[in-house]
């Protein structure tokens, strides 16, 4: 479960005595979660003309800015990011292998001459590795169809897997009708859902960026350049997917990985839908990415599986137990909100906390506050098992508890300033 972030409007910062420059418009900030919505007062990104877009911090999962992010729209070849995810999972499971030779299906002959292709011929054999490169680098529709049939036996069977995967990722405003994104009734998604998909691909298969960052692709006499022009002009941008049809307009999911103004490595995602032309989608994506790097910084509170502190424990073989999150905890904060204005604590969920405990038992939560407002919280778990102490020691603890032992502190403060990344 991702950290829950409660709604906090610009008045929160005023109440906390924090000034935000140029608070002309509210920019939405949210962890990608059903529970998670936050708003910070910042000037909105200027000059972004596309009708729907979203900017996401890949370290925290927070939405830094958005516009019409829940509008259902045709998405053209951004579809192939889901196609790629399903194939990657088949490779991981052993259903497919990178060196497998795929027999190109007859279906590819149905593609029009105006679609993106790598010009494979029906009945010939091409490796999964080559088809994946064609799919990711030059957005080849014939590669998408060939991989889909190889994995599922039919295009319809593969599309069903795409929709099942979308449902499992919480992409509630998405439905696929084909594997390549060509215009078809009932085929749509949203900027928000595509942000979820982009982050999932990056989390599960970081090797994707080794392919999506390549500038060109060759297959026999075919030589095509990456459809994502940004990877050829900005070395920090390493993906992820472009798309265009008349119905969808020009679209892009752009990922950038570079240091921010504080010298800390961050990955941001810009999802741009429905741009008027190819140049507009790239300009808007670049504007959004620069906005994210220039206006926000990340605070790293904890790492999955790494103890953040200890809680006092009663009637146990140990008098303390370490606590750990089950995922990395990162917050993205506007530059105008100094890190020393944040307070954080580890809070036990029971008082007194008593043995026995199993590793992984949920025993508390972390809380981050700004002024009087909790802006983030999430569960903490026992880092190790703790057995009960012998009967004599337990009896002693019972006496101590009867005479005020429960007053022992169950909140452990964190030094947030030392954790800012």
Tab-separated table of C-alpha atoms in Angstrom:
chain	number	residue	atom	x	y	z
A	1	UNK	CA	0.000	0.000	0.000
A	2	UNK	CA	1.366	3.373	-0.958
A	3	UNK	CA	1.633	6.087	1.713
A	4	UNK	CA	-1.666	7.844	2.278
A	5	UNK	CA	-1.478	11.589	1.791
A	6	UNK	CA	-4.404	13.663	3.015
A	7	UNK	CA	-5.760	16.806	1.387
A	8	UNK	CA	-3.732	19.886	2.233
A	9	UNK	CA	-4.519	23.196	0.530
A	10	UNK	CA	-2.512	26.377	0.311
A	11	UNK	CA	-3.932	27.593	3.622
A	12	UNK	CA	-1.922	24.803	5.234
A	13	UNK	CA	1.285	26.578	4.315
A	14	UNK	CA	0.005	29.927	5.557
A	15	UNK	CA	-1.071	28.314	8.819
A	16	UNK	CA	2.375	26.773	9.147
A	17	UNK	CA	4.046	30.103	8.531
A	18	UNK	CA	5.469	28.987	5.167
A	19	UNK	CA	5.333	31.428	2.264
A	20	UNK	CA	4.932	30.228	-1.310
A	21	UNK	CA	5.942	32.642	-4.039
A	22	UNK	CA	3.524	33.464	-6.819
A	23	UNK	CA	0.666	31.266	-5.620
A	24	UNK	CA	-1.487	32.137	-8.623
A	25	UNK	CA	-2.984	28.691	-9.137
A	26	UNK	CA	-3.231	25.457	-7.217
A	27	UNK	CA	-1.235	22.607	-8.725
A	28	UNK	CA	-2.463	19.182	-7.736
A	29	UNK	CA	-0.014	16.913	-5.924
A	30	UNK	CA	-0.956	13.319	-5.194
A	31	UNK	CA	0.506	9.914	-4.545
A	32	UNK	CA	-0.821	7.507	-7.189
A	33	UNK	CA	-3.280	5.855	-4.824
A	34	UNK	CA	-7.009	5.723	-4.283
A	35	UNK	CA	-6.568	7.513	-0.954
A	36	UNK	CA	-3.980	10.014	-1.901
A	37	UNK	CA	-4.644	13.591	-2.833
A	38	UNK	CA	-2.709	16.646	-1.792
A	39	UNK	CA	-2.580	20.147	-3.195
A	40	UNK	CA	0.299	22.561	-2.891
A	41	UNK	CA	0.216	26.242	-3.775
A	42	UNK	CA	2.499	26.849	-6.750
A	43	UNK	CA	2.292	28.688	-10.039
A	44	UNK	CA	0.970	26.318	-12.683
A	45	UNK	CA	3.315	25.311	-15.513
A	46	UNK	CA	3.226	28.009	-18.160
A	47	UNK	CA	2.857	27.487	-21.895
A	48	UNK	CA	1.589	23.888	-21.931
A	49	UNK	CA	-0.931	23.888	-24.773
A	50	UNK	CA	-1.945	20.205	-24.981
A	51	UNK	CA	-5.489	19.455	-23.813
A	52	UNK	CA	-4.582	16.749	-21.269
A	53	UNK	CA	-1.361	16.126	-19.352
A	54	UNK	CA	0.209	15.041	-16.094
A	55	UNK	CA	3.621	15.365	-14.413
A	56	UNK	CA	4.654	12.680	-11.921
A	57	UNK	CA	7.683	12.347	-9.657
A	58	UNK	CA	8.942	8.809	-10.093
A	59	UNK	CA	10.661	8.689	-6.717
A	60	UNK	CA	7.597	9.550	-4.636
A	61	UNK	CA	4.807	8.679	-7.073
A	62	UNK	CA	3.287	12.100	-6.435
A	63	UNK	CA	1.521	14.073	-9.122
A	64	UNK	CA	3.289	17.426	-9.341
A	65	UNK	CA	0.906	18.971	-11.881
A	66	UNK	CA	-2.034	17.867	-13.991
A	67	UNK	CA	-4.681	19.108	-16.416
A	68	UNK	CA	-7.688	17.084	-17.572
A	69	UNK	CA	-5.810	14.007	-16.389
A	70	UNK	CA	-8.977	11.896	-16.115
A	71	UNK	CA	-10.359	12.678	-19.574
A	72	UNK	CA	-10.800	9.475	-21.576
A	73	UNK	CA	-8.991	9.900	-24.866
A	74	UNK	CA	-7.656	7.916	-27.796
A	75	UNK	CA	-3.991	7.216	-27.040
A	76	UNK	CA	-2.591	5.874	-30.322
A	77	UNK	CA	0.702	3.990	-29.918
A	78	UNK	CA	1.021	4.769	-26.208
A	79	UNK	CA	-1.003	1.538	-26.181
A	80	UNK	CA	2.205	-0.321	-26.928
A	81	UNK	CA	3.560	0.421	-23.474
A	82	UNK	CA	0.960	-2.040	-22.171
A	83	UNK	CA	1.803	-4.428	-25.004
A	84	UNK	CA	5.410	-4.243	-23.880
A	85	UNK	CA	4.548	-4.866	-20.226
A	86	UNK	CA	2.582	-8.026	-21.041
A	87	UNK	CA	5.454	-9.331	-23.182
A	88	UNK	CA	8.023	-8.510	-20.488
A	89	UNK	CA	6.004	-10.522	-17.991
A	90	UNK	CA	5.873	-13.432	-20.420
A	91	UNK	CA	9.661	-13.227	-20.728
A	92	UNK	CA	10.040	-13.182	-16.963
A	93	UNK	CA	7.760	-16.217	-16.538
A	94	UNK	CA	9.613	-18.199	-19.203
A	95	UNK	CA	6.651	-18.334	-21.558
A	96	UNK	CA	8.794	-16.422	-24.042
A	97	UNK	CA	12.570	-16.069	-24.330
A	98	UNK	CA	14.608	-13.277	-25.845
A	99	UNK	CA	16.197	-15.614	-28.394
A	100	UNK	CA	12.923	-17.344	-29.388
A	101	UNK	CA	12.245	-17.206	-33.120
A	102	UNK	CA	8.738	-15.876	-33.768
A	103	UNK	CA	6.898	-16.838	-36.941
A	104	UNK	CA	5.429	-13.608	-38.275
A	105	UNK	CA	1.624	-14.019	-38.495
A	106	UNK	CA	-0.519	-13.279	-41.530
A	107	UNK	CA	-2.262	-10.489	-39.601
A	108	UNK	CA	0.624	-8.093	-40.271
A	109	UNK	CA	-0.337	-7.999	-43.964
A	110	UNK	CA	-3.504	-6.146	-42.928
A	111	UNK	CA	-1.544	-3.094	-41.786
A	112	UNK	CA	-1.847	-0.009	-43.922
A	113	UNK	CA	1.148	1.591	-45.566
A	114	UNK	CA	0.768	4.676	-43.379
A	115	UNK	CA	1.344	2.846	-40.086
A	116	UNK	CA	4.618	2.466	-38.199
A	117	UNK	CA	6.319	-0.766	-39.258
A	118	UNK	CA	9.661	-2.542	-39.296
A	119	UNK	CA	8.594	-4.453	-42.445
A	120	UNK	CA	8.647	-8.058	-41.236
A	121	UNK	CA	7.114	-10.504	-43.720
A	122	UNK	CA	4.415	-13.068	-42.875
A	123	UNK	CA	5.812	-16.585	-42.505
A	124	UNK	CA	9.392	-15.475	-41.797
A	125	UNK	CA	11.008	-15.836	-38.400
A	126	UNK	CA	12.335	-12.991	-36.268
A	127	UNK	CA	13.695	-13.133	-32.709
A	128	UNK	CA	11.756	-11.785	-29.758
A	129	UNK	CA	14.713	-9.516	-29.017
A	130	UNK	CA	14.569	-7.911	-32.462
A	131	UNK	CA	10.798	-7.520	-32.346
A	132	UNK	CA	10.978	-5.888	-28.907
A	133	UNK	CA	13.515	-3.395	-30.203
A	134	UNK	CA	11.301	-2.589	-33.165
A	135	UNK	CA	8.293	-2.237	-30.879
A	136	UNK	CA	9.968	0.057	-28.348
A	137	UNK	CA	12.306	2.149	-30.512
A	138	UNK	CA	10.347	2.733	-33.730
A	139	UNK	CA	6.847	1.791	-32.488
A	140	UNK	CA	6.448	-0.951	-35.080
A	141	UNK	CA	2.847	-2.157	-35.335
A	142	UNK	CA	3.905	-5.358	-37.072
A	143	UNK	CA	6.229	-6.117	-34.142
A	144	UNK	CA	3.376	-5.562	-31.674
A	145	UNK	CA	1.086	-7.933	-33.580
A	146	UNK	CA	3.773	-10.598	-33.990
A	147	UNK	CA	4.695	-10.595	-30.303
A	148	UNK	CA	1.031	-10.662	-29.266
A	149	UNK	CA	0.245	-13.727	-31.366
A	150	UNK	CA	3.439	-15.461	-30.207
A	151	UNK	CA	2.554	-14.865	-26.562
A	152	UNK	CA	-1.206	-15.480	-26.535
A	153	UNK	CA	-1.914	-17.419	-29.709
A	154	UNK	CA	-4.252	-14.719	-30.998
A	155	UNK	CA	-4.630	-10.961	-30.974
A	156	UNK	CA	-7.925	-11.192	-29.065
A	157	UNK	CA	-6.343	-13.340	-26.361
A	158	UNK	CA	-3.516	-10.865	-25.933
A	159	UNK	CA	-5.887	-7.895	-25.754
A	160	UNK	CA	-7.731	-9.660	-22.946
A	161	UNK	CA	-4.445	-9.901	-21.045
A	162	UNK	CA	-3.881	-6.187	-21.626
A	163	UNK	CA	-7.260	-5.353	-20.113
A	164	UNK	CA	-6.732	-7.736	-17.207
A	165	UNK	CA	-3.373	-6.133	-16.505
A	166	UNK	CA	-4.890	-2.652	-16.678
A	167	UNK	CA	-7.523	-3.667	-14.135
A	168	UNK	CA	-4.874	-5.087	-11.797
A	169	UNK	CA	-2.970	-1.777	-11.935
A	170	UNK	CA	-6.044	0.258	-11.050
A	171	UNK	CA	-6.307	1.772	-14.530
A	172	UNK	CA	-10.034	2.277	-14.098
A	173	UNK	CA	-10.471	4.630	-17.074
A	174	UNK	CA	-8.714	2.452	-19.633
A	175	UNK	CA	-9.902	-0.106	-22.147
A	176	UNK	CA	-7.990	-1.733	-24.985
A	177	UNK	CA	-9.408	-3.090	-28.241
A	178	UNK	CA	-6.121	-3.802	-30.027
A	179	UNK	CA	-2.394	-4.194	-29.420
A	180	UNK	CA	-1.097	-1.251	-31.457
A	181	UNK	CA	-3.381	1.707	-30.704
A	182	UNK	CA	-4.887	2.186	-34.145
A	183	UNK	CA	-8.173	4.056	-33.828
A	184	UNK	CA	-11.024	1.820	-32.722
A	185	UNK	CA	-14.221	2.510	-30.808
A	186	UNK	CA	-13.870	1.645	-27.112
A	187	UNK	CA	-10.072	2.002	-27.098
A	188	UNK	CA	-9.051	4.739	-24.662
A	189	UNK	CA	-7.119	5.729	-21.576
A	190	UNK	CA	-6.262	8.817	-19.496
A	191	UNK	CA	-3.116	10.653	-18.515
A	192	UNK	CA	-3.532	9.420	-14.940
A	193	UNK	CA	-3.872	5.788	-15.938
A	194	UNK	CA	-0.910	6.015	-18.297
A	195	UNK	CA	1.180	7.453	-15.454
A	196	UNK	CA	0.392	4.324	-13.458
A	197	UNK	CA	1.407	2.151	-16.376
A	198	UNK	CA	4.662	4.035	-16.964
A	199	UNK	CA	5.682	3.713	-13.325
A	200	UNK	CA	4.829	0.016	-13.283
A	201	UNK	CA	6.979	-0.690	-16.322
A	202	UNK	CA	9.861	1.265	-14.806
A	203	UNK	CA	9.526	-0.502	-11.455
A	204	UNK	CA	9.275	-4.034	-12.823
A	205	UNK	CA	11.570	-3.740	-15.835
A	206	UNK	CA	14.131	-0.929	-15.558
A	207	UNK	CA	15.917	-2.553	-18.506
A	208	UNK	CA	13.167	-1.046	-20.659
A	209	UNK	CA	15.069	2.245	-20.633
A	210	UNK	CA	18.110	0.623	-22.238
A	211	UNK	CA	15.943	0.069	-25.309
A	212	UNK	CA	13.715	3.142	-25.205
A	213	UNK	CA	16.784	5.409	-25.003
A	214	UNK	CA	18.343	4.063	-28.217
A	215	UNK	CA	18.344	6.622	-31.055
A	216	UNK	CA	17.686	4.272	-33.958
A	217	UNK	CA	16.931	0.717	-35.063
A	218	UNK	CA	17.974	-1.407	-38.044
A	219	UNK	CA	16.311	-4.512	-39.437
A	220	UNK	CA	17.650	-5.719	-42.765
A	221	UNK	CA	17.368	-2.803	-45.178
A	222	UNK	CA	15.082	-0.925	-42.785
A	223	UNK	CA	16.660	1.883	-40.773
A	224	UNK	CA	14.350	3.875	-38.524
A	225	UNK	CA	14.976	6.585	-35.971
A	226	UNK	CA	13.442	6.630	-32.500
A	227	UNK	CA	9.947	8.079	-32.654
A	228	UNK	CA	10.677	9.794	-29.341
A	229	UNK	CA	12.780	12.641	-30.689
A	230	UNK	CA	13.639	13.745	-27.140
A	231	UNK	CA	15.959	10.764	-26.602
A	232	UNK	CA	17.996	11.998	-29.571
A	233	UNK	CA	18.265	15.587	-28.319
A	234	UNK	CA	18.409	15.290	-24.511
A	235	UNK	CA	20.659	12.554	-23.040
A	236	UNK	CA	18.772	12.677	-19.735
A	237	UNK	CA	15.497	11.642	-21.399
A	238	UNK	CA	15.478	7.871	-21.813
A	239	UNK	CA	11.903	7.005	-22.759
A	240	UNK	CA	9.186	6.051	-22.883
A	241	UNK	CA	6.663	6.071	-25.775
A	242	UNK	CA	5.109	8.209	-28.463
A	243	UNK	CA	1.869	7.935	-30.379
A	244	UNK	CA	-0.064	9.608	-33.140
A	245	UNK	CA	-3.350	9.110	-34.938
A	246	UNK	CA	-5.775	11.678	-36.250
A	247	UNK	CA	-8.191	10.797	-33.441
A	248	UNK	CA	-5.584	10.867	-30.662
A	249	UNK	CA	-3.435	13.740	-31.842
A	250	UNK	CA	0.235	13.703	-30.944
A	251	UNK	CA	1.002	11.998	-27.630
A	252	UNK	CA	4.078	11.174	-25.593
A	253	UNK	CA	5.110	9.642	-22.295
A	254	UNK	CA	8.514	11.196	-21.621
A	255	UNK	CA	10.781	10.028	-18.811
A	256	UNK	CA	13.788	11.983	-17.629
A	257	UNK	CA	16.410	10.851	-15.139
A	258	UNK	CA	18.948	13.414	-13.950
A	259	UNK	CA	20.094	15.365	-10.890
A	260	UNK	CA	17.868	18.167	-9.660
A	261	UNK	CA	19.107	21.535	-8.406
A	262	UNK	CA	20.298	19.902	-5.183
A	263	UNK	CA	22.397	17.326	-7.036
A	264	UNK	CA	20.039	14.429	-6.269
A	265	UNK	CA	19.081	11.890	-8.942
A	266	UNK	CA	15.359	11.904	-9.715
A	267	UNK	CA	13.136	10.409	-12.384
A	268	UNK	CA	10.125	12.370	-13.610
A	269	UNK	CA	7.381	11.398	-16.066
A	270	UNK	CA	5.463	13.763	-18.339
A	271	UNK	CA	2.350	12.366	-20.012
A	272	UNK	CA	1.037	14.570	-22.832
A	273	UNK	CA	-2.111	13.696	-24.795
A	274	UNK	CA	-3.773	15.279	-27.801
A	275	UNK	CA	-1.104	17.778	-28.821
A	276	UNK	CA	-1.718	19.635	-32.089
A	277	UNK	CA	1.493	18.322	-33.653
A	278	UNK	CA	4.646	16.366	-32.887
A	279	UNK	CA	6.684	19.410	-31.933
A	280	UNK	CA	4.002	20.564	-29.495
A	281	UNK	CA	3.991	17.250	-27.628
A	282	UNK	CA	7.767	17.360	-27.193
A	283	UNK	CA	7.780	21.032	-26.204
A	284	UNK	CA	5.018	20.474	-23.641
A	285	UNK	CA	6.739	17.392	-22.204
A	286	UNK	CA	10.041	19.255	-21.875
A	287	UNK	CA	8.287	22.210	-20.217
A	288	UNK	CA	6.643	19.917	-17.681
A	289	UNK	CA	9.837	18.032	-16.890
A	290	UNK	CA	11.783	21.261	-16.365
A	291	UNK	CA	8.985	22.525	-14.138
A	292	UNK	CA	9.247	19.453	-11.941
A	293	UNK	CA	13.020	19.628	-11.569
A	294	UNK	CA	13.025	23.366	-10.956
A	295	UNK	CA	10.182	23.603	-8.435
A	296	UNK	CA	10.280	20.460	-6.285
A	297	UNK	CA	12.702	18.471	-4.191
A	298	UNK	CA	12.424	15.017	-2.615
A	299	UNK	CA	12.604	14.024	1.025
A	300	UNK	CA	13.587	10.396	1.596
A	301	UNK	CA	12.126	9.150	4.872
A	302	UNK	CA	12.852	5.447	4.674
A	303	UNK	CA	13.696	2.446	2.530
A	304	UNK	CA	11.772	-0.789	2.232
A	305	UNK	CA	13.045	-3.371	4.702
A	306	UNK	CA	15.469	-0.979	6.403
A	307	UNK	CA	14.709	-0.207	10.085
A	308	UNK	CA	13.815	3.427	10.704
A	309	UNK	CA	13.952	3.213	14.486
A	310	UNK	CA	12.783	1.151	17.457
A	311	UNK	CA	9.713	0.923	19.658
A	312	UNK	CA	9.895	-0.071	23.344
A	313	UNK	CA	8.527	-3.565	23.887
A	314	UNK	CA	7.097	-5.268	26.948
A	315	UNK	CA	7.225	-8.937	28.019
A	316	UNK	CA	9.683	-9.812	25.265
A	317	UNK	CA	13.122	-11.375	24.997
A	318	UNK	CA	14.193	-7.923	23.798
A	319	UNK	CA	13.126	-4.620	25.305
A	320	UNK	CA	12.907	-2.994	21.849
A	321	UNK	CA	11.797	-3.949	18.358
A	322	UNK	CA	12.955	-2.377	15.096
A	323	UNK	CA	10.345	-0.959	12.743
A	324	UNK	CA	10.536	-0.810	8.962
A	325	UNK	CA	8.341	0.269	6.045
A	326	UNK	CA	7.442	-2.241	3.347
A	327	UNK	CA	8.329	0.238	0.598
A	328	UNK	CA	10.488	3.294	0.068
A	329	UNK	CA	9.007	6.440	1.586
A	330	UNK	CA	9.673	9.564	-0.462
A	331	UNK	CA	7.834	12.891	-0.396
A	332	UNK	CA	8.052	15.524	-3.123
A	333	UNK	CA	7.888	19.021	-1.685
A	334	UNK	CA	7.774	22.460	-3.324
A	335	UNK	CA	11.077	24.307	-3.081
A	336	UNK	CA	9.336	27.086	-1.131
A	337	UNK	CA	8.518	24.657	1.688
A	338	UNK	CA	11.795	24.207	3.605
A	339	UNK	CA	12.577	20.766	4.887
A	340	UNK	CA	12.997	22.067	8.438
A	341	UNK	CA	9.286	22.978	8.458
A	342	UNK	CA	8.421	19.260	8.342
A	343	UNK	CA	8.149	17.074	11.425
A	344	UNK	CA	8.121	13.285	11.343
A	345	UNK	CA	7.615	10.574	13.920
A	346	UNK	CA	7.230	6.822	14.239
A	347	UNK	CA	4.091	6.046	16.228
A	348	UNK	CA	3.277	2.671	17.808
A	349	UNK	CA	-0.296	1.515	17.240
A	350	UNK	CA	-0.623	-0.009	20.699
A	351	UNK	CA	0.334	1.162	24.151
A	352	UNK	CA	1.775	-0.894	25.649
A	353	UNK	CA	3.287	-2.861	22.747
A	354	UNK	CA	3.860	-6.449	23.904
A	355	UNK	CA	5.610	-9.607	22.705
A	356	UNK	CA	5.385	-11.994	21.007
A	357	UNK	CA	5.775	-10.410	17.591
A	358	UNK	CA	6.432	-11.887	14.190
A	359	UNK	CA	8.604	-10.190	11.609
A	360	UNK	CA	6.241	-8.294	9.341
A	361	UNK	CA	3.543	-7.653	11.958
A	362	UNK	CA	2.078	-4.175	11.492
A	363	UNK	CA	2.830	-2.365	14.736
A	364	UNK	CA	2.698	1.341	13.945
A	365	UNK	CA	2.901	4.065	11.363
A	366	UNK	CA	5.061	6.970	10.300
A	367	UNK	CA	3.528	10.441	10.292
A	368	UNK	CA	4.767	13.577	8.591
A	369	UNK	CA	3.293	16.895	9.644
A	370	UNK	CA	3.502	20.475	8.439
A	371	UNK	CA	2.300	22.818	11.137
A	372	UNK	CA	-0.779	21.176	12.652
A	373	UNK	CA	-1.559	19.112	9.577
A	374	UNK	CA	-0.583	15.523	8.812
A	375	UNK	CA	0.482	15.491	5.174
A	376	UNK	CA	1.638	11.882	4.904
A	377	UNK	CA	1.363	8.663	6.855
A	378	UNK	CA	1.791	4.948	6.259
A	379	UNK	CA	2.251	1.599	7.999
A	380	UNK	CA	5.343	0.299	9.797
A	381	UNK	CA	6.163	-3.341	10.481
A	382	UNK	CA	8.235	-5.334	12.944
A	383	UNK	CA	11.708	-5.757	11.480
A	384	UNK	CA	12.389	-8.988	13.374
A	385	UNK	CA	10.525	-11.589	15.448
A	386	UNK	CA	10.542	-11.172	19.216
A	387	UNK	CA	9.649	-14.089	21.476
A	388	UNK	CA	8.064	-13.743	24.898
A	389	UNK	CA	10.407	-13.512	27.859
A	390	UNK	CA	10.299	-16.113	30.642
A	391	UNK	CA	7.441	-16.104	33.120
A	392	UNK	CA	9.376	-14.241	35.812
A	393	UNK	CA	10.334	-11.380	33.513
A	394	UNK	CA	6.789	-11.179	32.214
A	395	UNK	CA	5.512	-10.934	35.766
A	396	UNK	CA	7.964	-8.097	36.474
A	397	UNK	CA	6.769	-6.250	33.386
A	398	UNK	CA	3.171	-6.742	34.491
A	399	UNK	CA	3.971	-5.050	37.806
A	400	UNK	CA	5.756	-2.191	36.018
A	401	UNK	CA	2.791	-1.715	33.707
A	402	UNK	CA	0.419	-1.651	36.671
A	403	UNK	CA	2.426	1.203	38.180
A	404	UNK	CA	2.603	3.537	35.217
A	405	UNK	CA	4.749	1.671	32.712
A	406	UNK	CA	2.350	2.543	29.910
A	407	UNK	CA	3.582	6.140	30.086
A	408	UNK	CA	6.781	5.146	28.310
A	409	UNK	CA	7.098	7.065	25.072
A	410	UNK	CA	5.639	5.361	21.972
A	411	UNK	CA	6.488	8.123	19.495
A	412	UNK	CA	9.990	8.226	18.045
A	413	UNK	CA	10.888	11.513	16.305
A	414	UNK	CA	12.787	11.502	13.010
A	415	UNK	CA	15.297	14.112	11.896
A	416	UNK	CA	13.682	14.972	8.569
A	417	UNK	CA	16.332	17.517	7.607
A	418	UNK	CA	19.034	14.841	7.557
A	419	UNK	CA	16.863	12.699	5.282
A	420	UNK	CA	16.274	15.179	2.433
A	421	UNK	CA	17.720	13.731	-0.767
